[in-house]
PDB file of C-alpha atoms in Angstrom:
ATOM      1  CA  MET A  25      -0.231  -0.037  -0.290  1.00 54.00           C
ATOM      2  CA  LYS A  26       2.845   2.420   1.053  1.00 56.00           C
ATOM      3  CA  LYS A  27       4.260   1.639  -2.706  1.00 56.00           C
ATOM      4  CA  ILE A  28       1.133   2.753  -4.246  1.00 55.00           C
ATOM      5  CA  VAL A  29       0.878   6.482  -2.437  1.00 45.00           C
ATOM      6  CA  LYS A  30       4.392   6.625  -3.206  1.00 53.00           C
ATOM      7  CA  THR A  31       4.204   5.465  -6.523  1.00 52.00           C
ATOM      8  CA  THR A  32       1.303   7.995  -6.996  1.00 49.00           C
ATOM      9  CA  LEU A  33       2.380  10.660  -5.360  1.00 45.00           C
ATOM     10  CA  ALA A  34       5.480  10.529  -7.401  1.00 51.00           C
ATOM     11  CA  CYS A  35       4.038  10.755 -10.146  1.00 47.00           C
ATOM     12  CA  LEU A  36       1.675  13.442  -9.527  1.00 44.00           C
ATOM     13  CA  LEU A  37       4.187  15.336  -8.519  1.00 45.00           C
ATOM     14  CA  ALA A  38       6.427  14.388 -12.347  1.00 49.00           C
ATOM     15  CA  LEU A  39       3.168  15.787 -13.725  1.00 46.00           C
ATOM     16  CA  THR A  40       3.232  19.015 -12.253  1.00 48.00           C
ATOM     17  CA  VAL A  41       6.626  19.845 -12.799  1.00 47.00           C
ATOM     18  CA  SER A  42       6.359  18.598 -16.172  1.00 45.00           C
ATOM     19  CA  ALA A  43       2.623  19.972 -17.437  1.00 45.00           C
ATOM     20  CA  PRO A  44       4.201  23.555 -17.564  1.00 47.00           C
ATOM     21  CA  VAL A  45       6.656  22.280 -19.614  1.00 46.00           C
ATOM     22  CA  ALA A  46       4.644  20.255 -21.738  1.00 48.00           C
ATOM     23  CA  LEU A  47       2.272  23.274 -22.782  1.00 47.00           C
ATOM     24  CA  LEU A  48       4.934  25.395 -23.853  1.00 51.00           C
ATOM     25  CA  PRO A  49       5.281  23.856 -27.351  1.00 55.00           C
ATOM     26  CA  ALA A  50       1.259  24.082 -27.568  1.00 58.00           C
ATOM     27  CA  GLN A  51       1.543  28.328 -26.161  1.00 59.00           C
ATOM     28  CA  ALA A  52       4.315  29.061 -28.626  1.00 51.00           C
ATOM     29  CA  GLU A  53       2.511  27.274 -31.830  1.00 60.00           C
ATOM     30  CA  ALA A  54      -0.586  29.676 -30.170  1.00 58.00           C
ATOM     31  CA  ALA A  55       1.295  32.601 -30.004  1.00 54.00           C
ATOM     32  CA  THR A  56       2.925  31.599 -33.439  1.00 55.00           C
ATOM     33  CA  LYS A  57      -0.824  31.354 -35.298  1.00 59.00           C
ATOM     34  CA  LYS A  58      -1.899  34.693 -33.749  1.00 57.00           C
ATOM     35  CA  ALA A  59       1.345  36.407 -35.241  1.00 51.00           C
ATOM     36  CA  ALA A  60       0.326  34.999 -38.746  1.00 50.00           C
ATOM     37  CA  ALA A  61      -3.628  35.554 -38.536  1.00 49.00           C
ATOM     38  CA  LYS A  62      -2.559  39.672 -37.747  1.00 52.00           C
ATOM     39  CA  LYS A  63      -0.270  39.356 -40.752  1.00 54.00           C
ATOM     40  CA  ALA A  64      -3.136  38.193 -42.772  1.00 68.00           C
ATOM     41  CA  ALA A  65      -5.295  41.213 -42.265  1.00 80.00           C
ATOM     42  CA  TYR A  66      -7.415  43.248 -44.069  1.00 81.00           C
ATOM     43  CA  THR A  67      -5.961  46.441 -45.285  1.00 84.00           C
ATOM     44  CA  THR A  68      -7.683  49.736 -45.324  1.00 84.00           C
ATOM     45  CA  ALA A  69      -8.401  49.879 -48.598  1.00 81.00           C
ATOM     46  CA  GLU A  70      -9.255  46.629 -49.037  1.00 84.00           C
ATOM     47  CA  ARG A  71     -12.332  46.469 -46.403  1.00 86.00           C
ATOM     48  CA  THR A  72     -13.004  49.601 -47.903  1.00 84.00           C
ATOM     49  CA  TYR A  73     -13.178  47.775 -51.409  1.00 84.00           C
ATOM     50  CA  ILE A  74     -15.518  45.034 -49.890  1.00 86.00           C
ATOM     51  CA  LYS A  75     -17.817  46.626 -47.968  1.00 88.00           C
ATOM     52  CA  TYR A  76     -18.477  49.251 -50.994  1.00 86.00           C
ATOM     53  CA  GLN A  77     -18.389  46.237 -53.599  1.00 87.00           C
ATOM     54  CA  SER A  78     -20.533  44.324 -51.627  1.00 89.00           C
ATOM     55  CA  ASP A  79     -22.931  47.440 -50.704  1.00 91.00           C
ATOM     56  CA  ILE A  80     -23.348  47.981 -54.484  1.00 89.00           C
ATOM     57  CA  LEU A  81     -24.341  44.512 -54.925  1.00 89.00           C
ATOM     58  CA  TYR A  82     -26.796  44.596 -52.711  1.00 91.00           C
ATOM     59  CA  LYS A  83     -28.545  47.650 -53.864  1.00 91.00           C
ATOM     60  CA  LEU A  84     -28.316  46.312 -57.893  1.00 88.00           C
ATOM     61  CA  ARG A  85     -29.908  43.220 -56.029  1.00 87.00           C
ATOM     62  CA  THR A  86     -32.970  44.753 -53.928  1.00 89.00           C
ATOM     63  CA  GLN A  87     -33.806  47.514 -56.963  1.00 88.00           C
ATOM     64  CA  SER A  88     -33.489  44.792 -59.783  1.00 85.00           C
ATOM     65  CA  SER A  89     -35.901  42.577 -57.960  1.00 85.00           C
ATOM     66  CA  ASP A  90     -37.874  45.589 -56.550  1.00 87.00           C
ATOM     67  CA  ILE A  91     -38.635  46.662 -60.405  1.00 83.00           C
ATOM     68  CA  VAL A  92     -39.539  42.719 -60.921  1.00 80.00           C
ATOM     69  CA  GLN A  93     -42.303  42.606 -58.619  1.00 85.00           C
ATOM     70  CA  PHE A  94     -43.256  46.200 -59.600  1.00 84.00           C
ATOM     71  CA  ALA A  95     -43.897  44.896 -63.264  1.00 79.00           C
ATOM     72  CA  LEU A  96     -45.253  41.581 -62.320  1.00 80.00           C
ATOM     73  CA  LYS A  97     -47.855  44.323 -60.416  1.00 80.00           C
ATOM     74  CA  ALA A  98     -48.520  46.027 -63.904  1.00 75.00           C
ATOM     75  CA  ASP A  99     -51.876  44.725 -63.755  1.00 76.00           C
ATOM     76  CA  GLN A 100     -53.452  46.417 -60.862  1.00 82.00           C
ATOM     77  CA  TYR A 101     -52.739  49.708 -62.952  1.00 76.00           C
ATOM     78  CA  GLU A 102     -54.395  49.116 -65.790  1.00 78.00           C
ATOM     79  CA  ASN A 103     -57.116  52.207 -65.690  1.00 75.00           C
ATOM     80  CA  LYS A 104     -53.445  54.455 -64.383  1.00 80.00           C
ATOM     81  CA  GLU A 105     -51.016  53.681 -66.594  1.00 79.00           C
ATOM     82  CA  GLU A 106     -49.248  57.237 -66.073  1.00 82.00           C
ATOM     83  CA  GLU A 107     -49.203  56.633 -62.547  1.00 85.00           C
ATOM     84  CA  PHE A 108     -47.171  53.051 -63.132  1.00 82.00           C
ATOM     85  CA  TYR A 109     -44.762  54.895 -65.778  1.00 82.00           C
ATOM     86  CA  THR A 110     -43.686  57.433 -63.341  1.00 87.00           C
ATOM     87  CA  ILE A 111     -43.381  54.964 -60.662  1.00 86.00           C
ATOM     88  CA  MET A 112     -41.616  52.765 -62.980  1.00 84.00           C
ATOM     89  CA  VAL A 113     -39.475  55.399 -64.188  1.00 84.00           C
ATOM     90  CA  ASN A 114     -39.192  56.882 -61.396  1.00 88.00           C
ATOM     91  CA  LYS A 115     -37.362  52.603 -60.248  1.00 87.00           C
ATOM     92  CA  LEU A 116     -35.387  52.429 -63.504  1.00 86.00           C
ATOM     93  CA  THR A 117     -33.504  56.095 -62.701  1.00 88.00           C
ATOM     94  CA  ALA A 118     -32.525  55.012 -59.503  1.00 89.00           C
ATOM     95  CA  TRP A 119     -30.996  51.584 -60.711  1.00 86.00           C
ATOM     96  CA  GLU A 120     -29.407  53.117 -63.138  1.00 86.00           C
ATOM     97  CA  LYS A 121     -27.523  55.690 -60.709  1.00 89.00           C
ATOM     98  CA  THR A 122     -26.563  52.563 -58.948  1.00 88.00           C
ATOM     99  CA  TYR A 123     -25.534  51.107 -61.222  1.00 85.00           C
ATOM    100  CA  LYS A 124     -22.945  53.742 -62.710  1.00 86.00           C
ATOM    101  CA  GLN A 125     -21.836  53.702 -59.106  1.00 84.00           C
ATOM    102  CA  ALA A 126     -20.975  49.953 -59.575  1.00 83.00           C
ATOM    103  CA  SER A 127     -19.083  51.103 -62.455  1.00 77.00           C
ATOM    104  CA  LYS A 128     -16.630  53.483 -60.359  1.00 75.00           C
ATOM    105  CA  TYR A 129     -14.171  50.826 -59.242  1.00 68.00           C
ATOM    106  CA  GLN A 130     -11.591  50.511 -62.002  1.00 69.00           C
ATOM    107  CA  PRO A 131      -9.155  47.145 -62.263  1.00 64.00           C
ATOM    108  CA  LYS A 132      -6.260  48.915 -61.572  1.00 72.00           C
ATOM    109  CA  ASP A 133      -8.384  50.088 -58.305  1.00 74.00           C
ATOM    110  CA  VAL A 134      -8.868  46.708 -57.456  1.00 78.00           C
ATOM    111  CA  PRO A 135      -6.386  44.945 -54.551  1.00 78.00           C
ATOM    112  CA  ALA A 136      -4.532  41.778 -55.381  1.00 79.00           C
ATOM    113  CA  LYS A 137      -5.634  39.368 -53.649  1.00 84.00           C
ATOM    114  CA  LEU A 138      -9.586  39.927 -54.410  1.00 85.00           C
ATOM    115  CA  LYS A 139      -8.957  39.913 -58.137  1.00 86.00           C
ATOM    116  CA  GLN A 140     -10.989  36.656 -58.624  1.00 88.00           C
ATOM    117  CA  ALA A 141     -13.596  38.526 -56.445  1.00 87.00           C
ATOM    118  CA  HIS A 142     -13.603  41.784 -58.654  1.00 86.00           C
ATOM    119  CA  ALA A 143     -14.281  39.474 -62.016  1.00 88.00           C
ATOM    120  CA  SER A 144     -17.373  37.313 -60.581  1.00 88.00           C
ATOM    121  CA  TYR A 145     -18.455  41.381 -59.485  1.00 88.00           C
ATOM    122  CA  THR A 146     -17.481  42.470 -63.113  1.00 86.00           C
ATOM    123  CA  GLN A 147     -20.030  40.245 -64.713  1.00 88.00           C
ATOM    124  CA  ALA A 148     -22.741  40.780 -62.618  1.00 88.00           C
ATOM    125  CA  VAL A 149     -22.437  44.208 -62.993  1.00 87.00           C
ATOM    126  CA  GLN A 150     -22.183  43.409 -67.067  1.00 87.00           C
ATOM    127  CA  GLN A 151     -25.856  41.122 -66.524  1.00 86.00           C
ATOM    128  CA  GLN A 152     -27.290  44.749 -64.771  1.00 86.00           C
ATOM    129  CA  GLY A 153     -26.892  46.559 -67.821  1.00 84.00           C
ATOM    130  CA  ILE A 154     -28.406  44.769 -70.280  1.00 84.00           C
ATOM    131  CA  ALA A 155     -31.055  44.491 -67.659  1.00 85.00           C
ATOM    132  CA  ILE A 156     -31.135  48.131 -67.823  1.00 84.00           C
ATOM    133  CA  GLN A 157     -30.798  48.809 -71.190  1.00 84.00           C
ATOM    134  CA  SER A 158     -32.965  45.876 -72.390  1.00 82.00           C
ATOM    135  CA  MET A 159     -35.833  48.323 -69.940  1.00 81.00           C
ATOM    136  CA  LYS A 160     -34.897  51.660 -70.501  1.00 80.00           C
ATOM    137  CA  LYS A 161     -36.018  50.215 -73.861  1.00 77.00           C
ATOM    138  CA  THR A 162     -39.290  48.296 -73.336  1.00 77.00           C
ATOM    139  CA  LEU A 163     -40.268  51.074 -71.252  1.00 74.00           C
ATOM    140  CA  LEU A 164     -39.427  54.390 -73.156  1.00 72.00           C
ATOM    141  CA  GLU A 165     -39.223  53.591 -76.695  1.00 73.00           C
ATOM    142  CA  ASP A 166     -42.743  54.334 -78.042  1.00 69.00           C
ATOM    143  CA  THR A 167     -42.416  52.600 -81.691  1.00 74.00           C
ATOM    144  CA  LEU A 168     -41.453  49.253 -80.554  1.00 73.00           C
ATOM    145  CA  THR A 169     -44.164  46.525 -81.561  1.00 80.00           C
ATOM    146  CA  ASP A 170     -45.392  44.117 -79.572  1.00 78.00           C
ATOM    147  CA  GLU A 171     -42.703  41.412 -80.333  1.00 84.00           C
ATOM    148  CA  GLN A 172     -40.126  43.784 -79.988  1.00 81.00           C
ATOM    149  CA  MET A 173     -41.038  44.390 -76.440  1.00 80.00           C
ATOM    150  CA  ASP A 174     -41.393  40.919 -75.864  1.00 81.00           C
ATOM    151  CA  THR A 175     -37.905  40.317 -76.916  1.00 85.00           C
ATOM    152  CA  TYR A 176     -36.345  43.351 -74.277  1.00 82.00           C
ATOM    153  CA  ALA A 177     -39.061  41.836 -71.577  1.00 81.00           C
ATOM    154  CA  GLU A 178     -37.383  38.709 -71.763  1.00 84.00           C
ATOM    155  CA  LYS A 179     -33.896  40.106 -72.311  1.00 85.00           C
ATOM    156  CA  PHE A 180     -34.589  41.874 -68.897  1.00 82.00           C
ATOM    157  CA  PHE A 181     -35.958  38.905 -67.285  1.00 82.00           C
ATOM    158  CA  THR A 182     -32.563  37.026 -68.021  1.00 85.00           C
ATOM    159  CA  ALA A 183     -30.273  39.400 -67.937  1.00 85.00           C
ATOM    160  CA  THR A 184     -31.615  39.707 -64.464  1.00 81.00           C
ATOM    161  CA  ASP A 185     -31.710  36.030 -63.461  1.00 82.00           C
ATOM    162  CA  ALA A 186     -28.159  35.596 -65.135  1.00 85.00           C
ATOM    163  CA  PHE A 187     -26.843  38.372 -62.531  1.00 86.00           C
ATOM    164  CA  GLY A 188     -27.249  36.112 -59.962  1.00 84.00           C
ATOM    165  CA  LYS A 189     -24.974  33.698 -60.114  1.00 88.00           C
ATOM    166  CA  PRO A 190     -21.870  35.938 -60.006  1.00 89.00           C
ATOM    167  CA  ALA A 191     -23.269  37.721 -57.451  1.00 88.00           C
ATOM    168  CA  ALA A 192     -23.477  34.517 -55.539  1.00 88.00           C
ATOM    169  CA  ALA A 193     -19.720  33.470 -56.865  1.00 89.00           C
ATOM    170  CA  PHE A 194     -18.394  37.160 -55.379  1.00 89.00           C
ATOM    171  CA  ASP A 195     -20.320  36.788 -52.241  1.00 89.00           C
ATOM    172  CA  ALA A 196     -18.476  33.002 -51.689  1.00 88.00           C
ATOM    173  CA  GLU A 197     -15.553  34.752 -53.124  1.00 88.00           C
ATOM    174  CA  ILE A 198     -15.990  37.176 -50.093  1.00 88.00           C
ATOM    175  CA  LYS A 199     -16.320  34.586 -47.349  1.00 88.00           C
ATOM    176  CA  ARG A 200     -13.601  32.573 -48.477  1.00 87.00           C
ATOM    177  CA  LEU A 201     -11.214  35.383 -48.085  1.00 85.00           C
ATOM    178  CA  ASN A 202     -13.179  36.268 -44.843  1.00 84.00           C
ATOM    179  CA  LYS A 203     -11.601  33.200 -43.574  1.00 84.00           C
ATOM    180  CA  ILE A 204      -8.539  33.895 -44.106  1.00 84.00           C
ATOM    181  CA  TYR A 205      -8.308  37.523 -43.575  1.00 78.00           C
ATOM    182  CA  GLN A 206      -9.559  38.986 -40.893  1.00 66.00           C
TER     183      GLN A 206
END
Protein backbone atom coordinates (compact mmCIF):
# COMPACT_ATOMS: atom_id res chain seq x y z
CA MET A 1 0.00 0.00 0.00
CA LYS A 2 2.82 2.37 0.88
CA LYS A 3 4.45 1.63 -2.50
CA ILE A 4 1.23 2.53 -4.35
CA VAL A 5 0.86 5.82 -2.45
CA LYS A 6 4.55 6.68 -3.03
CA THR A 7 4.25 5.86 -6.74
CA THR A 8 1.08 7.91 -7.09
CA LEU A 9 2.63 10.89 -5.32
CA ALA A 10 5.74 10.58 -7.48
CA CYS A 11 3.59 10.56 -10.63
CA LEU A 12 1.57 13.58 -9.47
CA LEU A 13 4.73 15.46 -8.59
CA ALA A 14 6.23 14.62 -11.98
CA LEU A 15 3.10 15.83 -13.75
CA THR A 16 2.97 19.12 -11.87
CA VAL A 17 6.59 19.81 -12.67
CA SER A 18 6.47 18.66 -16.31
CA ALA A 19 3.00 19.93 -17.23
CA PRO A 20 4.07 23.57 -17.61
CA VAL A 21 6.96 22.43 -19.78
CA ALA A 22 4.59 20.36 -21.90
CA LEU A 23 2.33 23.35 -22.41
CA LEU A 24 5.09 25.63 -23.65
CA PRO A 25 5.24 24.23 -27.21
CA ALA A 26 1.44 24.52 -27.50
CA GLN A 27 1.56 28.08 -26.24
CA ALA A 28 4.38 28.88 -28.64
CA GLU A 29 2.38 27.40 -31.51
CA ALA A 30 -0.69 29.43 -30.52
CA ALA A 31 1.40 32.60 -30.42
CA THR A 32 2.77 31.82 -33.88
CA LYS A 33 -0.75 31.32 -35.23
CA LYS A 34 -1.87 34.57 -33.63
CA ALA A 35 1.05 36.44 -35.21
CA ALA A 36 0.26 34.86 -38.58
CA ALA A 37 -3.36 35.89 -38.20
CA LYS A 38 -2.28 39.46 -37.55
CA LYS A 39 -0.16 39.40 -40.70
CA ALA A 40 -3.11 38.02 -42.69
CA ALA A 41 -5.44 40.92 -42.11
CA TYR A 42 -7.23 43.10 -44.62
CA THR A 43 -5.76 46.49 -45.30
CA THR A 44 -7.95 49.56 -45.05
CA ALA A 45 -8.18 49.77 -48.84
CA GLU A 46 -9.27 46.13 -49.05
CA ARG A 47 -11.92 46.59 -46.35
CA THR A 48 -13.20 49.68 -48.15
CA TYR A 49 -13.31 47.81 -51.45
CA ILE A 50 -15.21 44.86 -49.96
CA LYS A 51 -17.74 47.09 -48.19
CA TYR A 52 -18.31 49.29 -51.25
CA GLN A 53 -18.70 46.41 -53.69
CA SER A 54 -20.90 44.37 -51.35
CA ASP A 55 -23.15 47.37 -50.74
CA ILE A 56 -23.44 48.10 -54.46
CA LEU A 57 -24.30 44.48 -55.31
CA TYR A 58 -26.90 44.45 -52.55
CA LYS A 59 -28.47 47.65 -53.92
CA LEU A 60 -28.48 46.30 -57.47
CA ARG A 61 -30.00 43.03 -56.29
CA THR A 62 -32.77 44.70 -54.30
CA GLN A 63 -33.53 47.33 -56.94
CA SER A 64 -33.74 44.83 -59.77
CA SER A 65 -35.97 42.49 -57.75
CA ASP A 66 -38.11 45.49 -56.81
CA ILE A 67 -38.53 46.37 -60.49
CA VAL A 68 -39.38 42.77 -61.32
CA GLN A 69 -41.99 42.67 -58.55
CA PHE A 70 -43.41 46.00 -59.68
CA ALA A 71 -43.51 44.89 -63.32
CA LEU A 72 -45.45 41.80 -62.30
CA LYS A 73 -48.04 44.07 -60.64
CA ALA A 74 -48.66 45.97 -63.88
CA ASP A 75 -52.19 44.58 -64.09
CA GLN A 76 -53.13 46.54 -60.97
CA TYR A 77 -52.30 49.77 -62.81
CA GLU A 78 -54.45 49.00 -65.86
CA ASN A 79 -56.46 52.21 -65.57
CA LYS A 80 -53.56 54.22 -64.16
CA GLU A 81 -50.96 53.88 -66.90
CA GLU A 82 -49.40 57.28 -66.23
CA GLU A 83 -48.91 56.50 -62.55
CA PHE A 84 -47.35 53.12 -63.40
CA TYR A 85 -45.07 54.73 -65.97
CA THR A 86 -43.95 57.46 -63.52
CA ILE A 87 -43.18 54.98 -60.74
CA MET A 88 -41.33 52.69 -63.12
CA VAL A 89 -39.24 55.54 -64.54
CA ASN A 90 -38.31 56.65 -61.00
CA LYS A 91 -37.31 53.09 -60.07
CA LEU A 92 -35.33 52.75 -63.29
CA THR A 93 -33.55 56.08 -62.69
CA ALA A 94 -32.50 55.03 -59.18
CA TRP A 95 -31.37 51.66 -60.50
CA GLU A 96 -29.32 53.35 -63.23
CA LYS A 97 -27.61 55.62 -60.67
CA THR A 98 -26.61 52.57 -58.65
CA TYR A 99 -25.34 50.93 -61.83
CA LYS A 100 -23.15 53.99 -62.53
CA GLN A 101 -21.78 53.78 -58.99
CA ALA A 102 -21.00 50.14 -59.63
CA SER A 103 -18.63 51.03 -62.43
CA LYS A 104 -16.60 53.50 -60.30
CA TYR A 105 -13.94 50.99 -59.27
CA GLN A 106 -11.67 50.27 -62.19
CA PRO A 107 -9.47 47.14 -62.31
CA LYS A 108 -6.37 49.21 -61.37
CA ASP A 109 -8.08 50.02 -58.04
CA VAL A 110 -8.66 46.36 -57.16
CA PRO A 111 -6.44 44.97 -54.40
CA ALA A 112 -4.43 41.94 -55.57
CA LYS A 113 -6.06 39.35 -53.30
CA LEU A 114 -9.52 40.46 -54.45
CA LYS A 115 -9.01 40.02 -58.21
CA GLN A 116 -11.16 36.87 -58.39
CA ALA A 117 -13.98 38.54 -56.45
CA HIS A 118 -13.73 41.53 -58.76
CA ALA A 119 -14.10 39.32 -61.84
CA SER A 120 -17.40 37.98 -60.46
CA TYR A 121 -18.45 41.51 -59.53
CA THR A 122 -17.73 42.74 -63.06
CA GLN A 123 -19.81 39.95 -64.61
CA ALA A 124 -22.70 40.74 -62.28
CA VAL A 125 -22.57 44.43 -63.13
CA GLN A 126 -22.46 43.65 -66.87
CA GLN A 127 -25.65 41.60 -66.52
CA GLN A 128 -27.29 44.50 -64.72
CA GLY A 129 -26.26 46.81 -67.57
CA ILE A 130 -27.95 44.52 -70.09
CA ALA A 131 -31.06 44.36 -67.91
CA ILE A 132 -31.21 48.15 -67.53
CA GLN A 133 -30.84 48.76 -71.26
CA SER A 134 -33.53 46.20 -72.03
CA MET A 135 -35.94 47.74 -69.53
CA LYS A 136 -35.25 51.26 -70.80
CA LYS A 137 -35.98 50.20 -74.37
CA THR A 138 -39.13 48.41 -73.31
CA LEU A 139 -40.35 51.33 -71.24
CA LEU A 140 -39.17 54.44 -73.05
CA GLU A 141 -39.39 53.65 -76.76
CA ASP A 142 -42.83 54.27 -78.24
CA THR A 143 -42.17 52.76 -81.66
CA LEU A 144 -41.66 49.17 -80.53
CA THR A 145 -43.93 46.44 -81.77
CA ASP A 146 -45.38 43.92 -79.34
CA GLU A 147 -42.84 41.33 -80.50
CA GLN A 148 -39.95 43.71 -79.88
CA MET A 149 -41.31 44.59 -76.45
CA ASP A 150 -41.58 40.90 -75.60
CA THR A 151 -38.03 40.34 -76.80
CA TYR A 152 -36.67 43.17 -74.64
CA ALA A 153 -38.73 42.05 -71.66
CA GLU A 154 -37.39 38.52 -72.06
CA LYS A 155 -33.87 39.91 -72.34
CA PHE A 156 -34.46 41.87 -69.12
CA PHE A 157 -35.63 38.82 -67.16
CA THR A 158 -32.79 36.68 -68.56
CA ALA A 159 -30.16 39.28 -67.60
CA THR A 160 -31.72 39.74 -64.16
CA ASP A 161 -31.59 35.98 -63.58
CA ALA A 162 -28.04 35.79 -64.95
CA PHE A 163 -26.98 38.47 -62.43
CA GLY A 164 -27.56 36.05 -59.55
CA LYS A 165 -24.78 33.57 -60.39
CA PRO A 166 -21.81 35.99 -60.49
CA ALA A 167 -23.23 37.94 -57.54
CA ALA A 168 -23.36 34.71 -55.53
CA ALA A 169 -19.81 33.87 -56.68
CA PHE A 170 -18.67 37.28 -55.42
CA ASP A 171 -20.30 36.66 -52.04
CA ALA A 172 -18.76 33.17 -51.83
CA GLU A 173 -15.29 34.48 -52.64
CA ILE A 174 -15.57 37.20 -50.00
CA LYS A 175 -16.70 34.62 -47.43
CA ARG A 176 -13.75 32.41 -48.38
CA LEU A 177 -11.35 35.32 -48.00
CA ASN A 178 -12.93 36.31 -44.69
CA LYS A 179 -11.96 32.91 -43.29
CA ILE A 180 -8.33 33.64 -44.22
CA TYR A 181 -8.13 37.37 -43.51
CA GLN A 182 -9.82 38.97 -40.56
